[in-house]
Tab-separated table of C-alpha atoms in Angstrom:
chain	number	residue	atom	x	y	z
A	1	MET	CA	-19.478	14.547	15.428
A	2	THR	CA	-17.335	15.994	18.173
A	3	ILE	CA	-13.900	14.404	18.711
A	4	TYR	CA	-12.012	15.052	22.164
A	5	TYR	CA	-8.298	14.885	21.619
A	6	PRO	CA	-6.622	15.166	25.168
A	7	VAL	CA	-2.932	15.653	25.278
A	8	PRO	CA	-1.262	15.446	28.810
A	9	GLU	CA	1.463	17.745	27.874
A	10	PHE	CA	2.261	21.393	27.101
A	11	ILE	CA	2.000	21.894	23.293
A	12	CYS	CA	4.550	24.306	21.962
A	13	ALA	CA	7.877	22.468	21.299
A	14	THR	CA	9.735	21.001	18.505
A	15	GLN	CA	9.263	17.517	19.097
A	16	ALA	CA	7.772	15.663	16.153
A	17	ARG	CA	4.804	14.268	18.154
A	18	PHE	CA	3.502	17.951	18.884
A	19	ILE	CA	3.804	18.899	15.169
A	20	GLN	CA	1.817	15.870	14.276
A	21	ILE	CA	-0.871	16.336	17.040
A	22	VAL	CA	-1.735	19.947	16.112
A	23	ASN	CA	-1.762	19.097	12.371
A	24	THR	CA	-3.882	16.000	13.023
A	25	ALA	CA	-6.312	17.824	14.948
A	26	ASN	CA	-6.689	20.679	12.117
A	27	SER	CA	-7.073	18.093	9.580
A	28	ILE	CA	-9.982	16.340	11.320
A	29	ALA	CA	-11.428	19.724	11.797
A	30	LYS	CA	-11.244	20.494	8.024
A	31	ALA	CA	-12.973	17.153	7.433
A	32	GLY	CA	-15.867	18.518	9.041
A	33	HIS	CA	-15.775	17.241	12.655
A	34	VAL	CA	-15.745	19.458	15.685
A	35	VAL	CA	-12.407	19.023	17.447
A	36	ARG	CA	-11.528	19.803	21.028
A	37	LEU	CA	-7.773	19.617	21.606
A	38	LEU	CA	-7.379	19.453	25.532
A	39	CYS	CA	-3.977	20.208	26.636
A	40	GLY	CA	-1.747	21.989	29.249
A	41	LYS	CA	-0.974	25.730	29.105
A	42	GLN	CA	2.212	27.451	29.861
A	43	MET	CA	1.936	30.685	31.765
A	44	GLY	CA	0.952	33.472	29.338
A	45	GLN	CA	0.328	31.208	26.504
A	46	HIS	CA	-2.676	31.430	24.311
A	47	GLY	CA	-4.154	29.160	21.653
A	48	ASP	CA	-3.198	31.508	18.853
A	49	ASP	CA	0.561	31.417	20.128
A	50	ILE	CA	0.463	27.594	19.480
A	51	PHE	CA	-0.979	27.711	16.065
A	52	ARG	CA	1.273	30.582	15.056
A	53	TYR	CA	4.317	28.594	16.339
A	54	TYR	CA	3.470	25.742	13.972
A	55	ASP	CA	2.433	27.994	11.124
A	56	ILE	CA	-1.083	26.687	11.213
A	57	HIS	CA	-4.284	28.500	10.280
A	58	PRO	CA	-6.834	26.719	12.472
A	59	HIS	CA	-10.172	25.702	10.910
A	60	SER	CA	-13.261	27.009	12.805
A	61	ASN	CA	-14.197	23.597	13.875
A	62	LEU	CA	-10.852	23.324	16.038
A	63	ASP	CA	-10.955	24.624	19.486
A	64	MET	CA	-8.191	24.589	21.817
A	65	VAL	CA	-9.097	23.680	25.624
A	66	PHE	CA	-6.474	24.310	28.295
A	67	LEU	CA	-6.759	22.047	31.502
A	68	PRO	CA	-4.769	22.501	34.521
A	69	MET	CA	-1.320	20.674	34.529
A	70	MET	CA	1.613	20.289	36.846
A	71	ARG	CA	4.606	19.367	35.011
A	72	ARG	CA	7.426	21.372	36.782
A	73	ASN	CA	5.936	24.484	35.496
A	74	ILE	CA	4.963	26.123	39.187
A	75	PRO	CA	7.578	28.072	41.021
A	76	LEU	CA	8.448	26.254	44.271
A	77	LEU	CA	6.751	23.119	43.114
A	78	PRO	CA	9.407	21.510	40.899
A	79	PHE	CA	7.610	18.265	40.312
A	80	SER	CA	5.068	16.701	37.962
A	81	PHE	CA	1.537	15.349	39.104
A	82	GLY	CA	-0.172	13.665	36.183
A	83	MET	CA	-3.262	12.979	38.189
A	84	LEU	CA	-4.114	16.610	38.142
A	85	PHE	CA	-4.646	16.716	34.334
A	86	LYS	CA	-6.511	13.355	34.592
A	87	PHE	CA	-8.879	14.544	37.279
A	88	THR	CA	-9.867	17.660	35.407
A	89	LEU	CA	-10.046	15.815	32.118
A	90	PHE	CA	-12.453	13.362	33.776
A	91	PHE	CA	-14.828	16.036	35.085
A	92	TYR	CA	-14.671	17.926	31.754
A	93	LEU	CA	-15.729	14.894	29.833
A	94	LEU	CA	-18.236	13.763	32.516
A	95	LEU	CA	-20.040	16.985	31.908
A	96	ARG	CA	-20.220	16.134	28.293
A	97	ALA	CA	-21.060	12.637	28.635
A	98	GLY	CA	-22.179	10.784	25.554
A	99	SER	CA	-21.490	13.745	23.371
A	100	GLY	CA	-18.692	12.477	21.173
A	101	VAL	CA	-15.683	10.312	20.539
A	102	ILE	CA	-12.174	10.351	22.468
A	103	PHE	CA	-9.232	10.188	20.096
A	104	VAL	CA	-5.967	9.504	22.114
A	105	ARG	CA	-2.272	8.505	21.477
A	106	HIS	CA	-0.601	8.765	24.883
A	107	PRO	CA	-0.579	5.126	26.325
A	108	LYS	CA	-1.022	5.948	30.064
A	109	LEU	CA	-3.819	8.343	29.187
A	110	ALA	CA	-5.443	5.766	26.849
A	111	ALA	CA	-5.354	3.201	29.643
A	112	PHE	CA	-7.037	5.618	32.077
A	113	LEU	CA	-9.684	6.711	29.765
A	114	SER	CA	-10.425	3.069	28.906
A	115	GLY	CA	-11.245	2.477	32.536
A	116	ILE	CA	-13.501	5.286	32.823
A	117	LYS	CA	-15.314	5.215	29.480
A	118	HIS	CA	-18.411	3.738	30.810
A	119	LEU	CA	-18.953	6.531	32.996
A	120	ILE	CA	-18.339	9.415	30.291
A	121	ARG	CA	-20.145	7.094	27.665
A	122	MET	CA	-17.846	7.730	24.881
A	123	PRO	CA	-15.831	5.360	22.653
A	124	VAL	CA	-12.101	5.596	22.978
A	125	ILE	CA	-9.986	5.439	19.850
A	126	PHE	CA	-6.233	4.771	20.305
A	127	GLU	CA	-3.655	5.735	17.864
A	128	ALA	CA	-0.815	3.399	18.001
A	129	HIS	CA	2.785	4.587	16.927
A	130	GLU	CA	4.755	1.848	18.420
A	131	ILE	CA	4.745	-1.215	20.534
A	132	PHE	CA	6.380	0.161	23.681
A	133	HIS	CA	7.245	-3.049	25.527
A	134	LEU	CA	9.526	-3.900	22.540
A	135	THR	CA	11.455	-0.697	22.925
A	136	THR	CA	13.225	-1.707	26.065
A	137	GLU	CA	15.382	-4.667	27.186
A	138	LYS	CA	14.835	-4.028	30.932
A	139	PRO	CA	12.503	-7.055	32.040
A	140	ASN	CA	10.509	-5.296	34.637
A	141	LYS	CA	9.826	-2.242	32.271
A	142	GLN	CA	8.990	-4.519	29.553
A	143	HIS	CA	6.615	-6.608	31.617
A	144	ARG	CA	4.869	-3.530	32.969
A	145	LEU	CA	4.572	-1.884	29.611
A	146	LYS	CA	3.291	-5.087	28.068
A	147	GLN	CA	0.476	-5.387	30.743
A	148	MET	CA	-0.400	-1.617	30.051
A	149	GLU	CA	-0.586	-2.144	26.369
A	150	SER	CA	-2.654	-5.450	26.732
A	151	TYR	CA	-5.085	-3.463	28.895
A	152	ILE	CA	-5.344	-0.665	26.322
A	153	TYR	CA	-6.025	-3.073	23.223
A	154	SER	CA	-8.420	-5.191	25.348
A	155	ASN	CA	-10.545	-2.059	26.216
A	156	VAL	CA	-10.358	0.586	23.578
A	157	ASP	CA	-13.232	0.651	21.025
A	158	GLY	CA	-10.843	0.937	17.941
A	159	VAL	CA	-7.278	1.359	17.003
A	160	ILE	CA	-5.488	3.331	14.336
A	161	THR	CA	-1.790	2.467	13.428
A	162	ILE	CA	0.534	4.597	11.406
A	163	SER	CA	1.761	1.684	9.153
A	164	ASN	CA	0.709	-1.578	7.968
A	165	LEU	CA	3.630	-3.307	9.455
A	166	LEU	CA	2.660	-1.993	12.801
A	167	ARG	CA	-0.999	-3.132	12.308
A	168	GLU	CA	0.359	-6.644	11.489
A	169	GLU	CA	2.708	-6.615	14.534
A	170	LEU	CA	-0.147	-5.610	16.862
A	171	LEU	CA	-2.312	-8.310	15.421
A	172	GLN	CA	0.432	-10.879	16.262
A	173	VAL	CA	1.285	-9.782	19.785
A	174	PHE	CA	-2.147	-8.730	21.170
A	175	GLU	CA	-5.638	-10.110	20.827
A	176	LEU	CA	-7.154	-7.640	18.572
A	177	GLN	CA	-9.246	-10.113	16.542
A	178	GLY	CA	-12.818	-8.538	15.892
A	179	LYS	CA	-11.700	-5.107	16.979
A	180	PRO	CA	-11.695	-2.242	14.407
A	181	ILE	CA	-8.229	-1.628	13.398
A	182	VAL	CA	-7.239	0.708	10.579
A	183	THR	CA	-3.903	2.223	9.098
A	184	ILE	CA	-3.749	5.861	8.342
A	185	PRO	CA	-0.042	6.554	7.554
A	186	ASN	CA	1.798	9.561	8.648
A	187	ALA	CA	1.614	12.429	6.243
A	188	VAL	CA	3.278	15.649	5.203
A	189	LYS	CA	1.851	18.919	4.222
A	190	SER	CA	1.606	19.046	0.523
A	191	GLU	CA	3.058	22.477	0.141
A	192	LEU	CA	6.277	21.697	1.988
A	193	LEU	CA	6.882	19.169	-0.846
A	194	TYR	CA	6.665	21.794	-3.615
A	195	ASP	CA	7.781	24.934	-1.858
A	196	VAL	CA	11.458	24.596	-3.186
A	197	SER	CA	12.904	27.833	-4.676
A	198	ASP	CA	14.249	27.651	-8.190
A	199	THR	CA	17.201	29.673	-7.078
A	200	ASP	CA	18.590	26.988	-4.776
A	201	ALA	CA	22.192	26.696	-5.525
A	202	THR	CA	22.440	23.011	-5.004
A	203	VAL	CA	19.834	20.185	-5.300
A	204	LYS	CA	21.167	16.786	-4.010
A	205	GLU	CA	19.314	13.437	-4.188
A	206	GLY	CA	19.088	11.360	-1.170
A	207	LEU	CA	17.232	10.547	2.020
A	208	LEU	CA	17.688	11.522	5.568
A	209	TYR	CA	15.807	9.761	8.393
A	210	ALA	CA	16.027	10.611	12.062
A	211	GLY	CA	14.435	8.130	14.349
A	212	GLY	CA	14.360	4.567	15.888
A	213	LEU	CA	14.924	1.545	13.415
A	214	TYR	CA	12.127	-0.416	14.733
A	215	PRO	CA	10.306	-2.417	11.953
A	216	TRP	CA	7.155	-0.436	12.306
A	217	LYS	CA	8.728	2.752	11.570
A	218	GLY	CA	8.709	1.947	7.864
A	219	VAL	CA	12.234	3.080	6.861
A	220	ASP	CA	12.296	0.176	4.471
A	221	THR	CA	9.135	1.643	2.793
A	222	LEU	CA	11.027	5.012	2.612
A	223	ILE	CA	13.915	3.535	0.947
A	224	ARG	CA	11.843	1.562	-1.759
């Protein structure tokens, strides 16, 4: 199976989502699927640079495909234009219509792909990380986000959540009855758990969490 994983951003930064995206794509490739990671490209950047940045040895099934993107990266054009990526992504997928599955985690892109999936003849799987309209107290923004999320969950072919609590919250807030929805928790490289030097002078017990304290983040699970 070929899995198309579009990311409407430049990948090569320290944000947690990029670390997760690249590792997820490589893990799916290791599981035996062909993965096309579709993203933007900084000037002079190559796929090997990105994998090296994240200390990843890419599986042979993983291929990074760079698509045009305008996100304040062009001299004399200091602005972003998201439709450029969507436009080229549409034609990239249209030329490969019916050849695989689309895996997406960015809500705006998920809404766009849900609207064109009948043209590219591919199912769209949305990976949910939070309920966005519950993260703001601004009424107009909240209404706009909820409309977008409702459209996504009504039109995608399947949903993946990162925690059981998020899955339960989605089932309560949106009409997901009868739609495939599974939980695949976030993970960490096993070698990071055991790569601790015996010469460390001090080993302290405790937990350090950085992130929002929304219920679906699973901090209570971490503490337990």
